[in-house]
CSV table of C-alpha atoms in Angstrom, one decimal:
chain,number,residue,atom,x,y,z
A,1,MET,CA,-45.6,3.2,3.0
A,2,LYS,CA,-45.9,6.3,4.6
A,3,TRP,CA,-42.1,6.8,4.4
A,4,ALA,CA,-42.1,5.9,0.9
A,5,ARG,CA,-45.0,8.4,0.0
A,6,THR,CA,-43.5,11.2,1.8
A,7,VAL,CA,-40.0,10.9,0.3
A,8,ALA,CA,-41.6,11.0,-3.2
A,9,GLU,CA,-43.8,13.8,-2.3
A,10,LYS,CA,-40.9,16.0,-1.0
A,11,CYS,CA,-38.9,15.3,-3.8
A,12,ASP,CA,-41.4,16.1,-6.2
A,13,LYS,CA,-42.4,19.6,-4.5
A,14,ARG,CA,-38.5,20.5,-4.3
A,15,GLN,CA,-37.5,19.4,-7.9
A,16,GLY,CA,-40.5,18.8,-10.1
A,17,ASP,CA,-40.0,18.1,-13.3
A,18,LYS,CA,-36.0,18.0,-13.0
A,19,LEU,CA,-36.2,14.7,-11.5
A,20,ARG,CA,-37.5,12.7,-14.5
A,21,HIS,CA,-34.1,13.9,-16.4
A,22,VAL,CA,-31.8,12.6,-13.3
A,23,THR,CA,-31.0,9.3,-15.1
A,24,THR,CA,-27.7,7.4,-15.8
A,25,ARG,CA,-28.4,7.7,-19.6
A,26,ASN,CA,-27.9,11.6,-18.9
A,27,THR,CA,-24.9,11.1,-16.8
A,28,ALA,CA,-23.2,9.1,-19.5
A,29,ARG,CA,-24.0,12.0,-22.0
A,30,ASP,CA,-22.5,14.8,-19.4
A,31,MET,CA,-19.4,12.2,-19.5
A,32,ASP,CA,-19.0,12.5,-23.4
A,33,VAL,CA,-19.5,16.2,-23.4
A,34,ILE,CA,-16.4,16.3,-20.9
A,35,ARG,CA,-14.6,14.1,-23.4
A,36,ALA,CA,-15.3,16.3,-26.0
A,37,VAL,CA,-14.5,19.8,-24.0
A,38,LEU,CA,-10.8,18.1,-23.6
A,39,GLY,CA,-10.7,17.1,-26.9
A,40,GLU,CA,-10.3,13.6,-26.3
A,41,LYS,CA,-11.3,11.0,-28.8
A,42,LYS,CA,-11.9,8.5,-26.4
A,43,ILE,CA,-12.1,7.9,-22.5
A,44,SER,CA,-11.1,5.8,-19.8
A,45,TYR,CA,-12.9,5.0,-16.7
A,46,LEU,CA,-12.8,3.3,-13.3
A,47,GLY,CA,-16.2,2.9,-11.6
A,48,TYR,CA,-16.9,1.2,-8.6
A,49,SER,CA,-20.5,0.0,-7.3
A,50,TYR,CA,-23.2,2.1,-9.2
A,51,GLY,CA,-20.3,3.5,-11.1
A,52,THR,CA,-20.1,0.5,-12.8
A,53,TYR,CA,-23.6,1.1,-14.3
A,54,PRO,CA,-22.8,4.4,-15.8
A,55,GLY,CA,-19.9,2.8,-17.2
A,56,ALA,CA,-21.7,0.1,-18.9
A,57,VAL,CA,-24.2,2.6,-20.2
A,58,TYR,CA,-21.6,4.7,-21.8
A,59,THR,CA,-20.1,1.7,-23.4
A,60,GLN,CA,-23.6,0.9,-25.0
A,61,MET,CA,-24.4,4.3,-26.1
A,62,PHE,CA,-20.9,5.5,-27.4
A,63,PRO,CA,-19.0,2.1,-28.0
A,64,LYS,CA,-16.3,3.7,-30.5
A,65,ARG,CA,-15.5,6.4,-27.6
A,66,THR,CA,-14.4,4.0,-25.0
A,67,ASP,CA,-10.8,3.1,-24.1
A,68,ARG,CA,-10.0,1.2,-20.7
A,69,PHE,CA,-13.0,0.6,-18.8
A,70,VAL,CA,-12.3,-1.1,-15.3
A,71,LEU,CA,-16.0,-1.9,-13.6
A,72,ASP,CA,-15.7,-2.9,-10.4
A,73,SER,CA,-18.0,-4.4,-7.9
A,74,ALA,CA,-20.8,-4.5,-10.8
A,75,VAL,CA,-24.3,-3.9,-10.9
A,76,ASP,CA,-26.3,-6.3,-13.0
A,77,PRO,CA,-27.6,-4.0,-15.9
A,78,ALA,CA,-31.0,-6.2,-16.2
A,79,ARG,CA,-31.9,-5.6,-12.6
A,80,VAL,CA,-31.8,-1.8,-12.3
A,81,TRP,CA,-33.4,-1.3,-10.1
A,82,ARG,CA,-35.7,-2.9,-7.6
A,83,GLY,CA,-33.8,-6.2,-8.7
A,84,MET,CA,-30.6,-4.9,-7.3
A,85,ILE,CA,-32.1,-3.9,-4.1
A,86,GLN,CA,-33.7,-7.4,-4.0
A,87,VAL,CA,-30.3,-9.1,-5.1
A,88,ARG,CA,-29.4,-8.3,-1.6
A,89,ALA,CA,-31.4,-10.6,0.2
A,90,GLU,CA,-30.3,-13.5,-2.2
A,91,GLY,CA,-26.8,-12.8,-1.2
A,92,ALA,CA,-27.2,-12.7,2.3
A,93,GLU,CA,-28.5,-16.1,2.6
A,94,PRO,CA,-25.3,-18.0,1.5
A,95,ALA,CA,-23.5,-15.6,3.3
A,96,PHE,CA,-25.1,-16.4,6.6
A,97,THR,CA,-24.7,-19.8,5.9
A,98,ARG,CA,-20.9,-19.7,5.3
A,99,TRP,CA,-20.9,-17.4,8.6
A,100,ALA,CA,-22.6,-20.1,10.5
A,101,GLU,CA,-20.3,-23.1,9.4
A,102,TRP,CA,-17.3,-20.7,10.2
A,103,THR,CA,-18.5,-19.8,13.4
A,104,THR,CA,-19.6,-23.5,14.5
A,105,ALA,CA,-15.7,-24.3,14.1
A,106,ARG,CA,-15.1,-21.8,16.7
A,107,HIS,CA,-17.7,-22.7,19.3
A,108,ALA,CA,-15.5,-22.7,22.0
A,109,THR,CA,-14.7,-19.2,21.3
A,110,TYR,CA,-18.0,-17.6,20.4
A,111,MET,CA,-20.4,-19.9,22.0
A,112,LEU,CA,-23.1,-19.6,19.5
A,113,GLY,CA,-23.6,-23.0,18.8
A,114,ARG,CA,-22.0,-26.5,17.9
A,115,THR,CA,-23.7,-27.0,14.3
A,116,PRO,CA,-24.6,-24.4,11.6
A,117,ASP,CA,-28.3,-25.0,12.6
A,118,ALA,CA,-27.7,-24.4,16.0
A,119,VAL,CA,-25.8,-20.9,15.2
A,120,ARG,CA,-28.9,-20.1,13.0
A,121,THR,CA,-31.3,-20.9,16.2
A,122,THR,CA,-29.1,-18.6,18.4
A,123,PHE,CA,-29.2,-15.8,15.8
A,124,SER,CA,-33.3,-16.4,15.3
A,125,GLY,CA,-33.5,-16.2,19.1
A,126,LEU,CA,-31.9,-13.0,19.5
A,127,VAL,CA,-34.0,-11.2,16.8
A,128,ALA,CA,-37.2,-12.9,18.4
A,129,GLN,CA,-36.2,-11.3,21.8
A,130,ALA,CA,-35.6,-8.2,20.4
A,131,ASP,CA,-39.0,-8.2,18.8
A,132,ARG,CA,-40.3,-8.8,22.2
A,133,LYS,CA,-38.4,-6.4,23.9
A,134,PRO,CA,-35.5,-4.1,22.5
A,135,ILE,CA,-32.0,-5.3,23.3
A,136,ASP,CA,-29.6,-2.6,25.0
A,137,LEU,CA,-26.4,-3.1,23.2
A,138,ASP,CA,-23.9,-0.4,24.3
A,139,GLY,CA,-26.7,2.2,25.0
A,140,THR,CA,-28.3,1.5,21.8
A,141,LEU,CA,-31.8,-0.1,21.8
A,142,LEU,CA,-31.7,-2.6,19.1
A,143,THR,CA,-35.2,-4.3,17.7
A,144,GLY,CA,-35.5,-7.6,15.8
A,145,ASP,CA,-35.5,-5.5,12.7
A,146,ASP,CA,-32.6,-3.2,13.8
A,147,ILE,CA,-30.5,-6.5,14.1
A,148,ARG,CA,-31.7,-8.4,10.6
A,149,GLN,CA,-30.7,-5.3,8.9
A,150,GLY,CA,-27.7,-4.0,10.8
A,151,PHE,CA,-26.0,-7.4,10.6
A,152,ARG,CA,-26.8,-8.7,7.0
A,153,GLY,CA,-23.9,-6.6,5.5
A,154,MET,CA,-21.7,-8.0,8.5
A,155,PHE,CA,-22.3,-11.7,7.8
A,156,PHE,CA,-19.9,-11.5,4.6
A,157,GLY,CA,-17.1,-11.3,7.0
A,158,THR,CA,-17.1,-14.2,9.4
A,159,ARG,CA,-15.0,-12.9,12.7
A,160,ASP,CA,-16.2,-9.7,13.1
A,161,ALA,CA,-19.8,-11.0,12.7
A,162,ALA,CA,-19.0,-13.5,15.1
A,163,GLU,CA,-17.7,-11.0,17.9
A,164,ALA,CA,-20.7,-9.0,17.3
A,165,VAL,CA,-23.4,-11.5,17.8
A,166,ALA,CA,-21.7,-12.8,20.6
A,167,ALA,CA,-21.7,-9.2,22.3
A,168,LEU,CA,-25.5,-9.0,21.5
A,169,LYS,CA,-25.9,-12.8,23.0
A,170,LYS,CA,-24.3,-11.4,26.3
A,171,ALA,CA,-26.3,-8.2,26.1
A,172,ALA,CA,-29.6,-10.2,25.7
A,173,ALA,CA,-28.8,-12.2,28.7
A,174,GLY,CA,-27.6,-9.9,31.1
A,175,GLY,CA,-26.9,-6.4,29.9
A,176,PRO,CA,-29.1,-3.2,30.8
A,177,GLN,CA,-32.7,-3.3,29.3
A,178,ALA,CA,-33.5,0.3,29.5
A,179,ALA,CA,-36.6,0.2,27.4
A,180,ASP,CA,-37.5,3.6,28.3
A,181,ARG,CA,-34.2,5.0,27.0
A,182,ALA,CA,-34.3,6.3,23.6
A,183,PRO,CA,-31.5,5.0,21.0
A,184,ARG,CA,-28.5,7.1,20.4
A,185,THR,CA,-28.4,9.0,17.1
A,186,PRO,CA,-24.9,9.5,15.6
A,187,LYS,CA,-24.5,13.4,15.2
A,188,HIS,CA,-23.7,14.8,11.7
A,189,VAL,CA,-20.5,16.0,11.5
A,190,ALA,CA,-19.9,18.5,8.9
A,191,PRO,CA,-17.0,18.6,6.3
A,192,PRO,CA,-14.1,20.6,6.9
A,193,PHE,CA,-14.6,22.4,3.8
A,194,GLY,CA,-17.4,24.3,2.0
A,195,ARG,CA,-20.9,24.4,3.3
A,196,THR,CA,-22.6,21.4,5.1
A,197,VAL,CA,-24.0,18.6,2.9
A,198,PRO,CA,-27.3,18.0,4.3
A,199,GLU,CA,-27.6,14.5,6.0
A,200,ASP,CA,-30.0,12.8,3.6
A,201,ASN,CA,-28.1,14.2,0.4
A,202,GLY,CA,-26.8,10.5,-0.4
A,203,ASP,CA,-30.2,9.1,0.0
A,204,ALA,CA,-31.9,11.7,-2.1
A,205,GLY,CA,-29.6,11.2,-4.9
A,206,PHE,CA,-30.0,7.6,-4.7
A,207,TRP,CA,-33.7,7.6,-4.9
A,208,ALA,CA,-33.6,10.1,-7.8
A,209,VAL,CA,-31.4,8.0,-10.0
A,210,VAL,CA,-33.1,4.9,-9.2
A,211,CYS,CA,-36.7,5.9,-9.5
A,212,ALA,CA,-36.1,7.7,-12.7
A,213,ASP,CA,-33.8,5.1,-14.6
A,214,SER,CA,-36.3,2.6,-14.7
A,215,ARG,CA,-40.2,2.6,-15.4
A,216,ALA,CA,-40.6,-1.1,-14.1
A,217,TRP,CA,-41.3,0.0,-10.3
A,218,PRO,CA,-44.7,-1.5,-9.5
A,219,ARG,CA,-47.5,1.2,-8.5
A,220,ASP,CA,-49.7,-1.0,-6.7
A,221,PRO,CA,-48.9,-1.4,-2.7
A,222,GLU,CA,-50.5,-4.6,-2.5
A,223,GLN,CA,-47.9,-6.1,-4.8
A,224,TYR,CA,-45.3,-5.1,-2.6
A,225,ARG,CA,-46.9,-6.7,0.3
A,226,ARG,CA,-47.1,-9.9,-1.6
A,227,ASP,CA,-43.6,-9.7,-2.6
A,228,THR,CA,-42.4,-8.9,1.1
A,229,THR,CA,-44.3,-11.8,2.7
A,230,ARG,CA,-42.9,-14.3,-0.1
A,231,ASP,CA,-39.4,-12.9,0.1
A,232,LYS,CA,-39.6,-12.8,4.0
A,233,ALA,CA,-39.8,-16.7,4.1
A,234,LYS,CA,-37.6,-17.3,1.3
A,235,TYR,CA,-34.7,-15.1,2.4
A,236,PRO,CA,-35.6,-14.9,6.2
A,237,LEU,CA,-32.5,-12.5,7.1
A,238,TYR,CA,-33.4,-9.7,4.6
A,239,GLY,CA,-36.1,-10.5,2.1
A,240,ASP,CA,-38.7,-8.3,3.5
A,241,PHE,CA,-36.4,-5.3,3.9
A,242,ALA,CA,-35.3,-5.9,0.1
A,243,SER,CA,-38.8,-6.2,-1.2
A,244,HIS,CA,-40.8,-3.9,0.8
A,245,ILE,CA,-42.3,-0.5,-0.8
A,246,LYS,CA,-39.9,2.4,-1.9
A,247,PRO,CA,-40.5,5.7,-3.0
A,248,CYS,CA,-40.6,4.8,-6.7
A,249,ALA,CA,-43.6,3.6,-6.3
A,250,PHE,CA,-45.2,7.1,-5.8
A,251,TRP,CA,-42.9,8.8,-8.2
A,252,LYS,CA,-44.9,11.1,-10.1
A,253,LYS,CA,-42.5,11.9,-12.9
A,254,THR,CA,-41.2,8.9,-14.7
A,255,GLY,CA,-37.9,8.6,-16.3
A,256,SER,CA,-37.6,10.6,-19.7
A,257,GLU,CA,-36.4,7.5,-21.4
A,258,PRO,CA,-36.3,3.7,-20.9
A,259,ALA,CA,-33.6,1.7,-18.8
A,260,THR,CA,-30.6,0.9,-21.0
A,261,ARG,CA,-30.4,-2.4,-22.4
A,262,ILE,CA,-26.5,-3.7,-22.3
A,263,ALA,CA,-25.4,-6.0,-25.1
A,264,ASN,CA,-21.9,-5.4,-26.7
A,265,LYS,CA,-18.6,-6.5,-27.3
A,266,VAL,CA,-16.8,-3.6,-25.9
A,267,ARG,CA,-13.5,-4.3,-24.1
A,268,ALA,CA,-13.6,-3.9,-20.5
A,269,LEU,CA,-12.3,-5.5,-17.0
A,270,ILE,CA,-14.8,-6.5,-14.5
A,271,LEU,CA,-13.6,-6.9,-10.9
A,272,GLN,CA,-15.6,-8.8,-8.4
A,273,ASN,CA,-15.0,-10.3,-4.8
A,274,GLU,CA,-16.8,-13.6,-4.1
A,275,TRP,CA,-18.4,-12.2,-1.0
A,276,ASP,CA,-19.5,-8.8,-1.7
A,277,SER,CA,-22.5,-7.4,0.5
A,278,GLN,CA,-23.9,-4.6,-2.0
A,279,THR,CA,-23.4,-6.4,-5.5
A,280,PRO,CA,-23.2,-9.9,-4.7
A,281,LEU,CA,-21.1,-12.4,-7.5
A,282,ASN,CA,-23.8,-13.0,-9.4
A,283,SER,CA,-24.1,-9.1,-10.4
A,284,GLY,CA,-20.7,-9.2,-11.6
A,285,ARG,CA,-21.3,-12.2,-13.6
A,286,ALA,CA,-24.3,-10.8,-15.0
A,287,LEU,CA,-22.8,-7.6,-16.8
A,288,ARG,CA,-19.9,-9.9,-17.8
A,289,ARG,CA,-22.6,-11.8,-19.8
A,290,ALA,CA,-24.1,-8.7,-21.3
A,291,MET,CA,-20.7,-7.2,-22.3
A,292,ARG,CA,-19.3,-10.0,-24.4
A,293,GLY,CA,-16.0,-8.3,-25.2
A,294,SER,CA,-14.9,-7.8,-21.4
A,295,LYS,CA,-12.9,-10.1,-19.1
A,296,MET,CA,-13.7,-10.8,-15.5
A,297,VAL,CA,-11.4,-11.1,-12.4
A,298,THR,CA,-12.9,-13.0,-9.4
A,299,VAL,CA,-11.4,-12.8,-6.2
A,300,ALA,CA,-12.2,-16.1,-4.7
A,301,GLY,CA,-12.7,-15.6,-0.6
A,302,GLY,CA,-12.8,-12.0,-1.4
A,303,VAL,CA,-14.7,-10.1,1.1
A,304,GLY,CA,-16.3,-6.5,0.8
A,305,HIS,CA,-17.3,-4.0,-1.4
A,306,GLY,CA,-14.8,-2.8,-3.7
A,307,VAL,CA,-11.7,-4.6,-5.2
A,308,TYR,CA,-9.1,-2.4,-6.8
A,309,GLY,CA,-6.8,-0.4,-4.6
A,310,THR,CA,-7.6,-2.9,-1.6
A,311,LYS,CA,-3.9,-4.7,-2.0
A,312,SER,CA,-6.3,-7.2,-3.8
A,313,CYS,CA,-4.6,-10.2,-6.0
A,314,ALA,CA,-6.6,-8.4,-8.9
A,315,ASP,CA,-4.7,-5.0,-8.6
A,316,GLU,CA,-2.0,-6.0,-10.6
A,317,THR,CA,-4.0,-7.2,-13.5
A,318,ALA,CA,-6.2,-4.0,-13.0
A,319,THR,CA,-3.4,-1.7,-13.0
A,320,THR,CA,-1.6,-3.5,-16.3
A,321,TYR,CA,-5.0,-3.0,-18.2
A,322,LEU,CA,-5.3,0.6,-17.3
A,323,THR,CA,-1.6,1.5,-18.1
A,324,THR,CA,-1.0,-0.7,-20.9
A,325,GLY,CA,-4.5,-1.6,-22.4
A,326,ARG,CA,-3.7,-5.2,-22.2
A,327,LEU,CA,-7.0,-7.4,-20.8
A,328,PRO,CA,-6.5,-11.0,-19.7
A,329,ALA,CA,-6.8,-13.4,-22.4
A,330,LYS,CA,-9.6,-15.2,-20.5
A,331,ASP,CA,-11.7,-14.7,-17.5
A,332,GLU,CA,-9.6,-15.1,-14.3
A,333,THR,CA,-9.9,-16.2,-10.7
A,334,CYS,CA,-7.3,-15.3,-8.0
A,335,LYS,CA,-7.3,-16.2,-4.3
A,336,ALA,CA,-7.8,-13.6,-1.6
A,337,ALA,CA,-5.3,-13.5,1.1
A,338,PRO,CA,-5.7,-16.3,3.9
A,339,ASP,CA,-7.4,-13.9,6.4
A,340,ALA,CA,-9.8,-12.5,4.1
A,341,GLU,CA,-12.7,-14.0,5.1
A,342,GLU,CA,-12.0,-12.9,8.7
A,343,ARG,CA,-12.2,-9.2,7.5
A,344,ASN,CA,-15.5,-7.6,7.4
A,345,ASN,CA,-15.8,-4.2,5.8
A,346,PRO,CA,-18.8,-4.4,3.4
A,347,ASP,CA,-19.3,-0.8,2.8
A,348,ARG,CA,-15.5,0.5,2.2
A,349,LEU,CA,-14.7,1.6,-1.3
A,350,PRO,CA,-11.0,1.9,-2.1
A,351,LEU,CA,-9.6,5.3,-2.6
A,352,PRO,CA,-6.6,5.3,-4.7
A,353,THR,CA,-6.8,6.2,-8.2
A,354,PRO,CA,-4.2,6.0,-11.1
A,355,PRO,CA,-3.7,9.5,-12.6
A,356,GLY,CA,-5.8,10.5,-15.7
A,357,VAL,CA,-8.4,8.1,-15.0
A,358,ALA,CA,-12.3,9.2,-14.3
A,359,ARG,CA,-13.7,7.6,-11.2
A,360,MET,CA,-17.4,7.1,-10.1
A,361,VAL,CA,-18.3,5.9,-6.8
A,362,SER,CA,-21.6,5.4,-5.0
A,363,PRO,CA,-22.7,3.5,-1.8
A,364,PHE,CA,-24.7,1.7,-3.6
């Protein structure tokens, strides 16, 4: 709670009244100003992750000014924003179950358990051991919370997670346990251009938007305590992290407007991996229901946060739509490459952007 309150107080001290205007609705208005300055009647848009939400908000506020909108790895507009943090815990449990089943079939390689329940017991045992005494993994001391939080996204892949848990198991059994050694902290590397961006720039921007976008954040710390207790039991891997108190509980300046309700028939294309660690499949499906004129391409077996530009089976459909304006006749499902489930890069977002298409990306 101290961390959450401190972040809110520092943001208020530095920016004050500006904070209530740092909203997605105002970003959508800025996008429309750019459209007008360029003399364009409509805009096309490619948004990843958080970027799907400004795209959806724009279609709601300016439906007649939208052209070709691709919304990749989508935010559920009905769950902004506490619900979109909590959904990570909901999505982690089936991902962990899938990983445990995959790992069971490869027990001879990883030695983590002959059944899914045995694999789960192995992992839970490592968490419990690290809670008693941090595990030294390659010079970094990991507590049980460090393990649960750090491995959540990794379980959406399979092979990388299995290798990492196997390494953790070896470290726990015989690796150095230097409890008096401080964990290593990665050094911030300045960009090769311009002035150095503060290390907390991304976090500050994230909380500024999510706290101002929604007035639905609980103000009573006791509610967060109850929710954390409930969700840790319901979602053991990550439920307490997702529901614990956030800076928005102490935000002094609530947003200048209510959150936008998305419900329209604007034509758009939604792309979604089946196993996305940041915006799980249900988020994409929820946006598809809210935008009734849209179509959705689901990459079955697809792993990671970000679809377009990753040599995905959905790339051709998205490129066709962006270059010709033709949407699929109906929602589609295509299959990921056979080895896709073994790859894991949950926080990678694709880089290629077609010429002339606005692009908004966030690490959400």
